XYZ file of N, CA and C in Angstrom:
789
model
N 1.497 8.114 17.748
C 1.377 8.115 15.981
C 0.003 8.379 15.533
N -0.326 9.430 14.706
C -1.844 9.304 14.136
C -1.835 8.205 12.745
N -2.653 7.422 12.956
C -3.031 6.683 11.952
C -4.687 6.246 11.934
N -4.911 5.511 10.810
C -6.220 5.141 10.700
C -6.135 3.672 10.728
N -7.108 3.114 11.239
C -7.071 1.479 11.331
C -8.053 1.064 10.159
N -7.344 0.194 9.516
C -8.256 -0.148 8.052
C -8.370 -1.982 8.451
N -9.579 -2.530 8.546
C -9.886 -3.887 8.651
C -9.729 -4.354 6.855
N -8.861 -5.132 6.749
C -8.301 -5.853 5.314
C -9.923 -6.671 4.937
N -10.760 -6.194 4.034
C -12.027 -6.541 3.699
C -12.104 -7.075 2.186
N -13.394 -6.967 1.903
C -13.706 -7.561 0.276
C -13.786 -6.148 -0.192
N -12.787 -6.360 -1.453
C -12.617 -5.406 -2.203
C -13.311 -5.486 -3.766
N -14.327 -4.941 -4.093
C -14.700 -5.446 -5.463
C -15.208 -6.640 -5.760
N -15.146 -7.524 -5.045
C -15.574 -8.992 -4.886
C -14.385 -9.955 -4.885
N -13.433 -8.992 -4.389
C -12.122 -9.959 -3.997
C -11.623 -9.911 -2.705
N -12.167 -10.783 -2.079
C -12.085 -10.717 -0.458
C -10.047 -11.209 -0.196
N -9.668 -10.445 0.558
C -8.197 -11.154 1.004
C -8.304 -12.304 1.998
N -7.363 -13.173 1.878
C -7.461 -14.298 2.894
C -7.111 -14.097 4.194
N -6.912 -13.070 4.612
C -6.537 -12.114 5.980
C -7.879 -11.117 6.360
N -8.749 -11.535 6.403
C -9.578 -10.273 6.542
C -9.840 -10.357 8.033
N -9.398 -11.034 8.734
C -9.321 -10.457 10.509
C -8.260 -9.267 10.662
N -7.527 -9.250 9.763
C -6.548 -8.422 9.839
C -6.492 -6.855 10.269
N -5.831 -6.346 10.834
C -5.705 -4.712 10.906
C -4.937 -4.330 10.724
N -4.623 -3.643 9.825
C -3.434 -2.714 9.412
C -3.566 -1.136 9.809
N -2.719 -0.492 10.039
C -2.968 1.032 10.279
C -1.820 1.802 9.248
N -2.691 2.851 8.726
C -2.340 3.449 7.691
C -1.395 4.407 8.147
N -0.542 5.023 6.883
C 0.623 6.320 7.342
C -0.635 7.111 7.714
N 0.074 8.323 8.613
C -0.302 9.197 9.115
C -0.234 10.266 7.746
N -1.304 10.981 7.792
C -1.303 12.321 6.383
C -0.419 13.590 7.223
N -0.186 13.598 8.218
C 0.183 15.247 8.710
C 1.744 14.693 9.522
N 2.248 15.640 9.598
C 3.795 15.762 10.359
C 4.740 15.486 9.163
N 5.881 14.963 9.502
C 7.048 15.206 8.599
C 7.416 13.514 8.126
N 7.798 13.611 6.887
C 8.250 12.686 6.274
C 9.623 12.426 5.711
N 10.172 11.444 5.399
C 11.899 11.423 4.694
C 11.641 9.724 4.103
N 12.254 9.761 2.889
C 12.635 8.592 2.065
C 14.028 8.259 2.587
N 14.042 7.283 3.239
C 15.930 7.253 3.211
C 16.183 5.516 3.022
N 16.127 5.245 1.381
C 16.277 4.068 1.196
C 17.862 3.676 0.892
N 18.541 5.081 0.272
C 19.882 5.019 0.137
C 20.801 5.114 1.658
N 20.212 4.918 2.946
C 20.887 4.813 3.949
C 19.903 5.565 5.038
N 19.904 4.809 5.991
C 19.560 5.274 7.239
C 20.093 6.183 8.109
N 19.111 7.396 8.851
C 20.054 8.363 9.796
C 18.965 8.897 10.302
N 19.032 9.379 11.505
C 18.338 10.045 12.450
C 17.772 11.612 11.946
N 16.669 11.807 12.202
C 15.802 13.081 11.995
C 14.793 13.034 12.960
N 14.934 14.023 13.854
C 14.295 14.404 14.800
C 12.660 14.611 14.314
N 11.928 14.329 14.995
C 10.461 14.428 14.814
C 9.924 13.742 13.431
N 10.312 12.650 13.052
C 9.992 12.430 12.008
C 8.285 11.308 12.278
N 7.631 11.583 11.219
C 6.262 10.939 11.342
C 6.218 10.214 10.450
N 6.746 9.847 9.538
C 6.843 8.727 8.571
C 8.031 8.535 8.249
N 8.820 7.539 7.815
C 9.763 7.295 7.495
C 9.991 6.141 6.512
N 10.468 5.721 5.313
C 10.717 4.776 4.318
C 12.221 4.131 4.569
N 12.336 2.985 4.793
C 13.584 2.514 4.875
C 14.063 0.945 4.360
N 14.800 0.777 3.921
C 15.248 -0.491 3.404
C 14.820 -1.798 4.299
N 14.588 -2.887 3.705
C 14.236 -4.210 4.677
C 15.198 -4.510 5.255
N 16.758 -4.054 4.981
C 17.709 -4.368 5.909
C 18.390 -3.193 7.003
N 17.225 -2.300 7.157
C 17.861 -1.368 7.854
C 16.691 -1.602 9.300
N 17.156 -0.848 10.324
C 15.993 -0.900 11.286
C 15.075 0.081 11.520
N 13.849 -0.023 12.072
C 12.935 0.964 11.971
C 13.233 2.028 12.893
N 12.527 3.438 12.623
C 12.814 4.440 13.419
C 12.042 4.738 14.826
N 12.381 4.598 16.056
C 11.737 4.683 17.011
C 10.605 6.024 16.957
N 9.633 5.675 17.388
C 8.647 6.908 17.490
C 7.696 7.592 16.088
N 8.679 6.686 15.024
C 8.051 7.000 13.878
C 6.724 6.068 13.493
N 6.332 6.186 12.207
C 5.570 5.179 11.580
C 6.611 4.863 9.960
N 7.158 3.523 10.199
C 8.006 2.879 9.353
C 7.605 2.113 8.160
N 8.057 2.444 7.184
C 7.556 1.804 5.972
C 8.987 0.855 5.830
N 8.572 -0.209 5.551
C 9.750 -1.259 5.311
C 9.953 -1.701 3.313
N 11.130 -0.951 2.765
C 11.078 -1.282 1.471
C 11.730 -2.589 0.723
N 11.084 -3.438 -0.079
C 11.265 -4.727 -0.514
C 11.145 -4.213 -2.213
N 12.204 -4.923 -2.580
C 12.300 -5.075 -4.204
C 11.283 -6.164 -4.630
N 10.090 -5.909 -4.937
C 9.494 -7.503 -4.930
C 9.594 -8.042 -6.306
N 9.667 -7.432 -7.563
C 9.809 -7.819 -8.924
C 10.940 -7.768 -9.714
N 12.008 -7.122 -8.753
C 13.401 -7.165 -9.548
C 14.244 -7.653 -8.412
N 15.596 -8.184 -8.721
C 16.718 -8.456 -7.989
C 17.114 -7.221 -7.130
N 17.709 -7.083 -5.963
C 18.481 -6.182 -5.406
C 19.756 -6.332 -6.006
N 20.391 -4.910 -6.003
C 21.760 -4.930 -6.724
C 22.586 -5.966 -5.608
N 23.351 -6.701 -6.485
C 24.515 -7.630 -5.734
C 23.877 -8.912 -5.390
N 22.521 -9.010 -5.791
C 21.848 -10.409 -5.411
C 21.902 -11.078 -6.831
N 21.990 -10.666 -7.574
C 21.516 -11.129 -9.289
C 22.186 -12.422 -9.543
N 23.714 -12.453 -9.033
C 24.290 -13.925 -9.272
C 23.823 -14.999 -8.328
N 23.319 -14.606 -7.241
C 22.587 -15.762 -6.451
C 21.135 -16.284 -6.663
N 20.313 -15.430 -7.651
C 19.346 -15.479 -7.702
C 19.524 -16.490 -9.211
N 20.413 -16.118 -10.040
C 20.783 -16.993 -11.304
C 21.121 -18.379 -11.055
N 21.892 -18.553 -10.090
C 22.399 -19.606 -9.431
C 21.542 -20.512 -8.599
N 20.638 -20.307 -8.077
C 19.530 -20.635 -6.971
C 18.235 -20.648 -7.452
N 17.586 -19.684 -8.214
C 16.252 -19.570 -8.467
C 15.967 -18.921 -9.958
N 17.005 -19.495 -10.728
C 17.214 -18.971 -12.319
C 15.917 -19.155 -12.747
N 14.819 -20.167 -12.606
C 13.869 -20.109 -12.954
C 12.890 -19.015 -13.025
N 12.937 -17.929 -12.054
C 12.336 -17.236 -11.970
C 12.684 -15.552 -12.278
N 13.478 -15.714 -13.111
C 14.434 -14.650 -13.871
C 13.765 -14.512 -15.253
N 13.534 -13.378 -15.679
C 13.111 -13.352 -16.836
C 13.938 -13.462 -17.806
N 13.641 -13.833 -18.904
C 14.710 -14.440 -20.153
C 14.051 -13.792 -21.611
N 15.303 -13.206 -22.482
C 14.782 -12.759 -23.407
C 14.774 -14.288 -24.584
N 14.612 -13.865 -25.864
C 14.357 -14.760 -26.915
C 15.221 -15.987 -27.036
N 16.586 -15.216 -26.530
C 17.986 -16.112 -26.917
C 18.283 -16.933 -25.264
N 17.420 -16.619 -24.260
C 17.747 -17.310 -23.137
C 18.580 -16.097 -22.103
N 18.822 -15.068 -22.361
C 19.634 -14.147 -21.685
C 19.098 -13.707 -20.669
N 19.078 -13.395 -19.206
C 18.539 -12.714 -18.409
C 18.291 -11.511 -18.789
N 17.318 -10.829 -18.358
C 16.996 -9.398 -18.536
C 17.061 -8.563 -17.242
N 17.536 -7.445 -17.765
C 18.197 -6.684 -16.788
C 17.109 -5.124 -16.908
N 17.220 -4.497 -15.620
C 16.322 -3.408 -16.105
C 17.271 -2.348 -16.742
N 17.005 -1.395 -17.716
C 18.166 -0.590 -18.404
C 18.199 0.511 -17.628
N 17.358 1.008 -16.756
C 17.746 1.890 -15.756
C 18.504 1.700 -14.440
N 18.530 0.299 -14.181
C 19.001 -0.303 -12.816
C 19.792 -1.704 -13.529
N 20.793 -1.453 -14.268
C 21.299 -2.635 -15.105
C 21.866 -3.606 -13.816
N 21.917 -3.438 -12.926
C 22.661 -4.497 -11.860
C 21.164 -5.246 -11.159
N 20.135 -4.756 -11.699
C 18.831 -5.478 -11.419
C 18.485 -6.434 -12.331
N 18.263 -7.777 -12.002
C 17.412 -8.608 -13.054
C 16.088 -8.953 -12.478
N 15.416 -8.799 -13.843
C 14.059 -8.689 -13.810
C 13.019 -9.882 -13.506
N 12.541 -9.847 -12.324
C 11.742 -11.336 -11.997
C 10.506 -11.478 -12.947
N 10.347 -12.642 -13.092
C 9.265 -13.306 -14.068
C 8.079 -13.722 -13.029
N 6.817 -13.373 -13.029
C 5.821 -14.172 -12.048
C 4.791 -14.443 -12.655
N 4.830 -15.001 -14.344
C 3.923 -15.317 -15.193
C 3.260 -16.687 -14.643
N 4.047 -17.508 -14.323
C 3.586 -19.078 -13.693
C 3.367 -19.172 -12.442
N 2.628 -19.860 -11.922
C 2.541 -20.081 -10.404
C 3.554 -20.849 -9.962
N 4.435 -21.704 -10.782
C 5.827 -22.182 -10.195
C 6.656 -20.809 -9.931
N 6.819 -20.009 -10.824
C 7.588 -19.063 -10.633
C 7.197 -18.034 -9.884
N 6.016 -17.862 -9.480
C 5.579 -17.090 -8.192
C 6.199 -17.584 -7.058
N 5.905 -18.815 -6.963
C 6.116 -19.782 -5.674
C 7.638 -19.250 -5.646
N 8.458 -19.989 -6.406
C 9.958 -19.472 -6.345
C 10.503 -18.049 -5.733
N 9.678 -17.088 -6.588
C 9.744 -15.739 -5.722
C 9.329 -15.396 -4.122
N 8.335 -16.058 -3.971
C 7.802 -15.974 -2.920
C 8.529 -16.885 -1.767
N 9.172 -17.772 -1.975
C 10.018 -18.611 -1.358
C 11.265 -17.622 -0.790
N 11.557 -16.862 -1.679
C 12.675 -15.919 -1.505
C 12.436 -14.716 -0.771
N 11.091 -14.128 -0.974
C 11.166 -12.718 -0.729
C 9.773 -12.671 0.011
N 8.934 -13.483 0.271
C 7.677 -13.973 1.729
C 8.836 -13.610 3.213
N 10.013 -14.514 3.330
C 10.310 -14.369 4.559
C 11.053 -12.724 4.719
N 11.183 -12.068 3.660
C 11.865 -10.783 3.902
C 10.476 -9.862 3.947
N 9.480 -9.899 3.409
C 8.172 -9.114 4.004
C 7.978 -9.524 5.486
N 7.786 -10.813 5.852
C 7.527 -11.328 6.976
C 8.744 -10.572 8.015
N 9.972 -10.431 7.690
C 11.205 -10.101 8.585
C 10.638 -8.468 8.637
N 10.171 -7.742 7.988
C 9.913 -6.467 7.900
C 8.672 -6.200 9.647
N 7.816 -7.159 9.637
C 7.239 -7.051 10.658
C 8.072 -7.408 11.750
N 8.707 -8.690 11.740
C 9.547 -9.143 12.884
C 10.395 -8.086 13.637
N 10.716 -7.008 12.756
C 11.625 -5.924 13.191
C 10.803 -4.611 13.622
N 9.487 -4.695 13.446
C 8.593 -3.842 13.932
C 8.249 -2.742 12.804
N 8.492 -2.824 11.958
C 7.794 -2.132 10.712
C 6.272 -2.139 10.735
N 5.826 -1.003 10.354
C 4.487 -0.634 10.291
C 3.640 -1.069 8.974
N 4.536 -1.314 7.970
C 3.993 -0.964 6.415
C 5.287 -1.597 5.838
N 4.944 -2.037 4.380
C 5.995 -2.503 3.335
C 5.427 -1.926 2.330
N 6.392 -1.640 1.528
C 6.249 -0.842 -0.154
C 6.855 -1.978 -1.018
N 6.379 -2.472 -2.047
C 7.076 -3.665 -2.685
C 7.105 -2.623 -4.078
N 8.537 -2.959 -4.268
C 8.952 -1.947 -5.649
C 8.855 -2.556 -6.861
N 8.316 -1.965 -8.035
C 8.727 -2.417 -9.302
C 7.428 -3.601 -9.718
N 6.350 -3.050 -8.987
C 5.014 -3.801 -9.334
C 4.982 -3.736 -11.060
N 5.458 -2.414 -11.398
C 5.279 -2.151 -12.626
C 6.045 -2.653 -13.906
N 6.568 -3.846 -13.520
C 7.160 -4.564 -14.626
C 6.526 -4.913 -15.688
N 5.343 -5.671 -15.398
C 4.485 -6.062 -16.487
C 4.230 -4.685 -17.435
N 4.174 -3.501 -17.217
C 3.919 -2.720 -18.187
C 5.387 -2.186 -18.795
N 6.543 -2.227 -18.580
C 7.534 -2.179 -19.184
C 8.460 -3.627 -19.630
N 8.037 -4.406 -19.548
C 8.637 -5.839 -19.981
C 7.535 -6.594 -20.623
N 7.364 -6.675 -22.418
C 6.138 -7.436 -22.866
C 5.755 -8.602 -22.208
N 7.058 -9.464 -22.310
C 7.224 -10.789 -21.739
C 6.638 -11.231 -20.352
N 6.542 -10.037 -19.293
C 5.764 -10.481 -17.902
C 4.602 -10.417 -18.052
N 3.879 -11.381 -17.752
C 2.103 -11.650 -17.670
C 1.708 -10.846 -16.681
N 0.769 -9.996 -16.946
C 0.011 -9.050 -16.021
C -0.689 -9.775 -15.258
N -1.395 -11.386 -15.239
C -2.015 -11.913 -14.663
C -1.136 -12.106 -13.486
N -0.204 -12.522 -13.959
C 1.007 -13.256 -12.888
C 1.313 -12.025 -12.016
N 1.723 -10.986 -12.447
C 1.997 -9.764 -11.745
C 1.193 -9.723 -10.482
N -0.116 -9.486 -11.207
C -1.330 -9.113 -10.224
C -1.246 -10.117 -9.014
N -1.283 -11.380 -9.351
C -1.290 -12.445 -8.303
C -0.020 -12.560 -7.308
N 1.026 -12.091 -7.650
C 2.376 -12.255 -7.535
C 2.108 -11.144 -5.734
N 1.512 -9.760 -6.504
C 1.459 -8.525 -5.670
C -0.051 -8.848 -4.788
N -0.765 -9.587 -5.091
C -2.116 -10.053 -4.064
C -1.118 -11.081 -3.074
N -0.182 -12.193 -3.432
C 0.225 -12.444 -2.512
C 1.134 -12.078 -1.473
N 1.808 -10.915 -2.187
C 2.844 -9.905 -1.012
C 1.600 -9.085 0.069
N 0.687 -8.865 -0.756
C -0.424 -8.290 0.073
C -0.998 -9.290 1.223
N -1.157 -10.344 1.019
C -1.662 -11.341 1.817
C -0.487 -11.513 2.814
N 0.646 -11.703 2.926
C 1.751 -11.775 3.617
C 1.781 -10.803 4.609
N 1.778 -9.601 3.847
C 1.628 -8.378 4.893
C 0.650 -8.059 5.587
N -0.766 -8.215 5.363
C -2.028 -8.147 6.118
C -2.037 -9.059 7.111
N -1.361 -10.410 6.609
C -1.082 -11.439 7.543
C -0.450 -11.329 9.001
N 0.520 -10.507 8.678
C 1.518 -9.892 9.629
C 1.199 -8.691 10.270
N 0.106 -8.229 10.027
C -0.034 -6.671 10.593
C 0.246 -5.691 10.003
N 0.810 -5.550 8.790
C 1.637 -4.663 7.970
C 0.314 -4.000 6.781
N 0.423 -2.866 6.789
C -0.062 -2.313 5.653
C 0.629 -2.553 4.470
N 0.312 -2.477 3.137
C 0.879 -2.451 2.088
C 0.584 -1.329 0.987
N 1.861 -0.482 0.586
C 1.702 0.166 -0.213
C 1.826 0.059 -1.750
N 1.148 0.687 -2.557
C 1.381 0.334 -4.078
C 2.663 1.622 -4.181
N 3.691 1.083 -4.903
C 4.761 1.785 -5.430
C 4.622 2.015 -6.595
N 4.381 3.330 -7.237
C 4.395 3.758 -8.919
C 3.347 3.088 -9.314
N 3.408 3.017 -10.637
C 2.495 2.358 -11.349
C 1.042 3.058 -11.284
N 1.039 4.411 -11.709
C 0.091 5.206 -11.607
C -1.165 4.640 -12.431
N -1.175 4.116 -13.463
C -1.867 3.397 -14.440
C -2.467 2.213 -13.897
N -2.053 1.818 -13.134
C -2.519 0.378 -12.047
C -3.238 0.723 -10.587
N -3.618 2.016 -10.534
C -4.087 2.446 -9.062
C -5.732 1.540 -8.790
N -6.522 1.744 -9.973
C -8.058 1.117 -9.546
C -7.532 -0.442 -9.130
N -6.551 -0.954 -10.079
C -6.140 -2.629 -10.127
C -5.799 -2.915 -8.551
N -4.614 -1.889 -8.259
C -3.906 -2.193 -7.192
C -5.099 -1.940 -6.205
N -5.770 -1.342 -5.817
C -6.714 -0.970 -4.687
C -7.392 -2.220 -4.925
N -8.172 -2.421 -5.840
C -9.336 -3.255 -5.835
C -9.229 -5.128 -5.861
N -8.299 -5.223 -6.903
C -7.738 -6.607 -7.591
C -6.717 -7.095 -6.459
N -5.704 -6.360 -5.589
C -4.730 -6.742 -5.116
C -5.092 -6.328 -3.518
N -5.627 -5.053 -3.310
C -5.639 -4.773 -2.194
C -4.660 -4.141 -1.236
N -3.860 -3.142 -2.099
C -3.058 -2.223 -1.506
C -3.655 -1.006 -0.414
N -3.168 -0.719 0.435
C -3.584 0.315 1.351
C -3.302 1.898 1.045
N -2.127 1.786 0.507
C -1.825 3.394 0.139
C -0.710 3.445 -0.998
N -0.353 4.052 -1.218
C 0.639 4.635 -2.489
C 1.967 5.212 -1.982
N 2.762 4.906 -2.732
C 4.325 5.838 -2.985
C 4.639 5.954 -3.872
N 4.455 7.299 -4.325
C 4.448 7.850 -5.762
C 5.795 8.478 -5.819
N 6.672 8.163 -6.568
C 7.905 8.809 -6.966
C 7.387 9.607 -8.350
N 7.773 10.850 -8.127
C 7.769 11.639 -9.640
C 6.383 12.192 -9.942
N 5.462 11.911 -9.221
C 4.141 11.924 -9.837
C 3.721 14.018 -10.338
N 4.553 14.287 -9.749
C 4.539 15.824 -10.467
C 5.546 15.945 -11.550
N 6.088 15.361 -11.613
C 6.928 15.565 -13.101
C 6.207 14.565 -14.091
N 5.509 13.750 -13.573
C 4.751 12.976 -14.995
C 3.322 13.248 -14.923
N 2.821 14.288 -14.003
C 1.377 14.776 -14.320
C 0.603 13.682 -13.755
N 0.576 12.994 -12.976
C -0.197 11.568 -12.419
C -0.737 11.598 -11.078
N -0.189 12.854 -10.237
C -0.507 12.708 -9.003
C -2.081 12.466 -8.411
N -3.253 13.062 -9.923
C -4.172 13.166 -9.282
C -4.830 11.543 -9.428
N -4.215 10.839 -10.249
C -4.660 9.207 -10.252
C -4.205 8.610 -8.990
N -3.042 8.765 -8.181
C -2.998 8.253 -6.975
C -3.868 8.912 -5.960
N -4.426 10.202 -5.929
C -5.179 10.678 -4.923
C -6.469 10.134 -5.214
N -6.890 9.836 -6.627
C -8.303 9.646 -6.537
C -8.372 8.013 -5.788
N -7.670 7.312 -6.106
C -7.697 6.121 -5.381
C -7.601 5.785 -3.775
N -6.208 6.747 -3.770
C -5.877 6.554 -2.103
C -5.850 7.599 -0.987
N -6.734 8.789 -1.503
C -7.225 10.309 -1.165
C -5.961 10.718 -0.577
N -5.524 10.957 0.973
C -4.565 11.678 1.598
C -3.386 10.533 1.643
N -3.566 9.482 1.317
C -2.924 8.180 1.914
C -1.915 7.921 1.126
N -0.995 9.126 0.178
C 0.161 9.073 -1.088
C 1.230 9.367 -0.159
N 2.073 9.135 -0.069
C 3.535 9.676 0.207
C 4.217 9.889 -1.310
N 4.415 10.932 -1.203
C 4.701 11.581 -2.736
C 6.471 12.226 -2.334
N 7.461 11.769 -3.510
C 8.711 11.841 -3.301
C 8.909 12.709 -4.917
N 9.590 13.907 -4.864
C 9.882 14.571 -6.179
C 11.835 14.261 -5.735
N 12.283 14.410 -7.264
C 13.435 14.664 -7.358
C 14.143 15.722 -7.749
N 15.551 16.116 -7.105
C 15.982 17.461 -7.214
C 16.605 17.488 -8.785
N 17.116 16.822 -9.320
C 17.594 16.940 -10.988
C 16.108 16.628 -11.884
N 14.907 16.399 -11.402
C 14.093 16.492 -12.761
C 12.672 17.038 -12.333
N 12.896 18.359 -11.618
C 11.657 18.750 -11.314
C 10.805 19.337 -12.219
N 9.790 19.449 -12.247
C 8.649 20.059 -13.334
C 8.726 21.461 -13.479
N 8.768 21.954 -11.882
C 8.854 23.344 -11.661
C 9.310 23.477 -10.407
N 9.683 24.791 -10.127
C 10.140 24.874 -8.751
C 9.785 24.041 -7.824
N 10.127 23.637 -6.701
C 9.640 22.802 -5.697
C 8.281 23.686 -4.921
N 8.534 25.116 -4.810
C 7.416 25.636 -4.348
C 6.301 25.470 -5.031
N 6.291 25.567 -6.592
C 5.223 25.703 -7.130
C 4.535 24.267 -7.124
N 5.196 23.122 -7.225
C 4.896 21.800 -6.800
C 3.994 21.190 -5.495
N 4.833 22.308 -4.487
C 3.763 22.462 -3.147
C 2.187 22.982 -3.316
N 2.298 23.937 -4.288
C 1.035 24.662 -4.354
C 0.103 23.863 -5.078
N 0.436 22.647 -5.966
C -0.303 22.227 -6.876
C -1.660 21.614 -5.887
N -3.140 21.515 -6.504
C -3.769 20.975 -5.414
C -4.085 19.473 -5.495
N -3.101 18.924 -6.561
C -3.381 17.191 -6.763
C -1.778 16.766 -5.950
N -1.104 17.359 -5.033
C -0.015 16.941 -4.356
C -0.517 16.163 -2.997
N 0.230 15.328 -2.695
C -0.348 14.744 -1.485
C -0.133 15.441 -0.577
N -0.444 15.367 0.903
C -0.325 16.096 1.864
C 1.146 15.799 2.590
N 1.793 14.829 2.269
C 3.016 14.622 2.935
C 4.130 14.473 1.475
N 4.702 15.258 1.297
C 5.361 15.701 -0.011
C 6.945 16.108 -0.214
N 7.643 15.389 -0.407
C 8.953 15.772 -0.144
C 9.793 15.730 -1.344
N 11.287 16.730 -1.087
C 12.165 16.299 -2.384
C 13.136 15.891 -1.872
N 13.855 14.998 -2.783
C 15.127 14.282 -2.180
C 16.023 14.318 -3.780
N 17.265 13.961 -3.040
C 18.004 13.781 -4.109
C 18.055 12.076 -4.928
N 18.734 11.988 -6.262
C 18.042 10.879 -6.801
C 18.781 9.967 -6.194
N 20.187 9.785 -5.405
C 20.415 8.600 -4.789
C 20.140 8.383 -3.223
N 18.960 9.386 -2.629
C 18.745 9.105 -1.482
C 19.932 9.047 -0.563
N 20.893 9.698 -0.716
C 21.949 9.609 0.104
C 21.800 9.740 1.743
N 22.457 9.550 2.580
C 21.874 9.927 4.181
C 22.298 11.438 4.392
N 21.616 11.930 5.332
C 22.147 13.397 5.759
C 23.730 13.405 5.845
N 24.336 14.666 5.485
C 25.798 14.938 5.634
C 26.299 14.295 4.382
N 25.978 13.605 3.472
C 26.760 13.157 2.382
C 26.629 14.113 1.399
N 27.594 13.876 0.557
C 27.673 14.739 -0.625
C 26.258 14.796 -1.507
N 25.888 15.623 -1.903
C 24.773 15.528 -2.822
C 23.074 15.685 -1.897
N 23.616 15.304 -0.761
C 22.118 15.588 0.089
C 21.036 16.438 -0.280
N 19.793 16.295 -0.695
C 18.730 17.196 -0.886
C 17.765 16.612 -0.148
N 16.927 17.698 0.935
C 15.744 17.475 1.678
C 15.012 18.607 1.606
N 13.529 18.544 1.486
C 12.857 19.576 1.453
C 11.565 18.721 1.498
N 10.492 19.765 2.307
C 9.147 19.072 2.571
C 8.268 20.145 2.204
N 6.946 19.931 1.610
C 5.945 21.156 1.616
C 5.464 21.393 2.878
């Protein structure tokens, strides 16, 4: 598999604790698939992203999905019962959910104690990606501090940096998931190595990812909200080398509603 070795080094004066670690970035050529809704075989894939509960695909560069700033569907009650101090609350003390994903509670990394609780739960998940043989990890919902005013930006940055330290310490690259407005901070303050960008064509922000991460951007557009026919998206000078079109639910191949195309 083609890839680029990257030594984790000092970025704008902020050194990562794992400076000796080497991580391999995703290839920028070949085929790519985003399989968070269920893993399935697809011959010849160069890059594939799968949930942390799935197994990596032999012969591909594998990116492991971890929901790092919100709870996974079905896990909310466990978080409230066992780790409730790390769940964001509104002024009335009610746990806050994501309006777009109402079965996911928002985590609150605003204090050191809250971050420690989150890392006690999710740090082993990131390490588990390495144990399974993944090459990289993407930590979702980093942008909660931009969507929920009670989430402290500095705390979110610190938690993301801790995820990056864990990943790098286990030889995993780490991808910035969305949050185009924070690409500079993601690269220099946190140490993200590449980006995973959903709907950057729709929101006209692909250039923000490319400016910071170059060709190391995995771009996913969705068939229900394209800004133009997909062939026009593919013709944009700002789109990533690995750009695909998927169905919103990311269902496995063969399931009703499955959509897949690549530029």
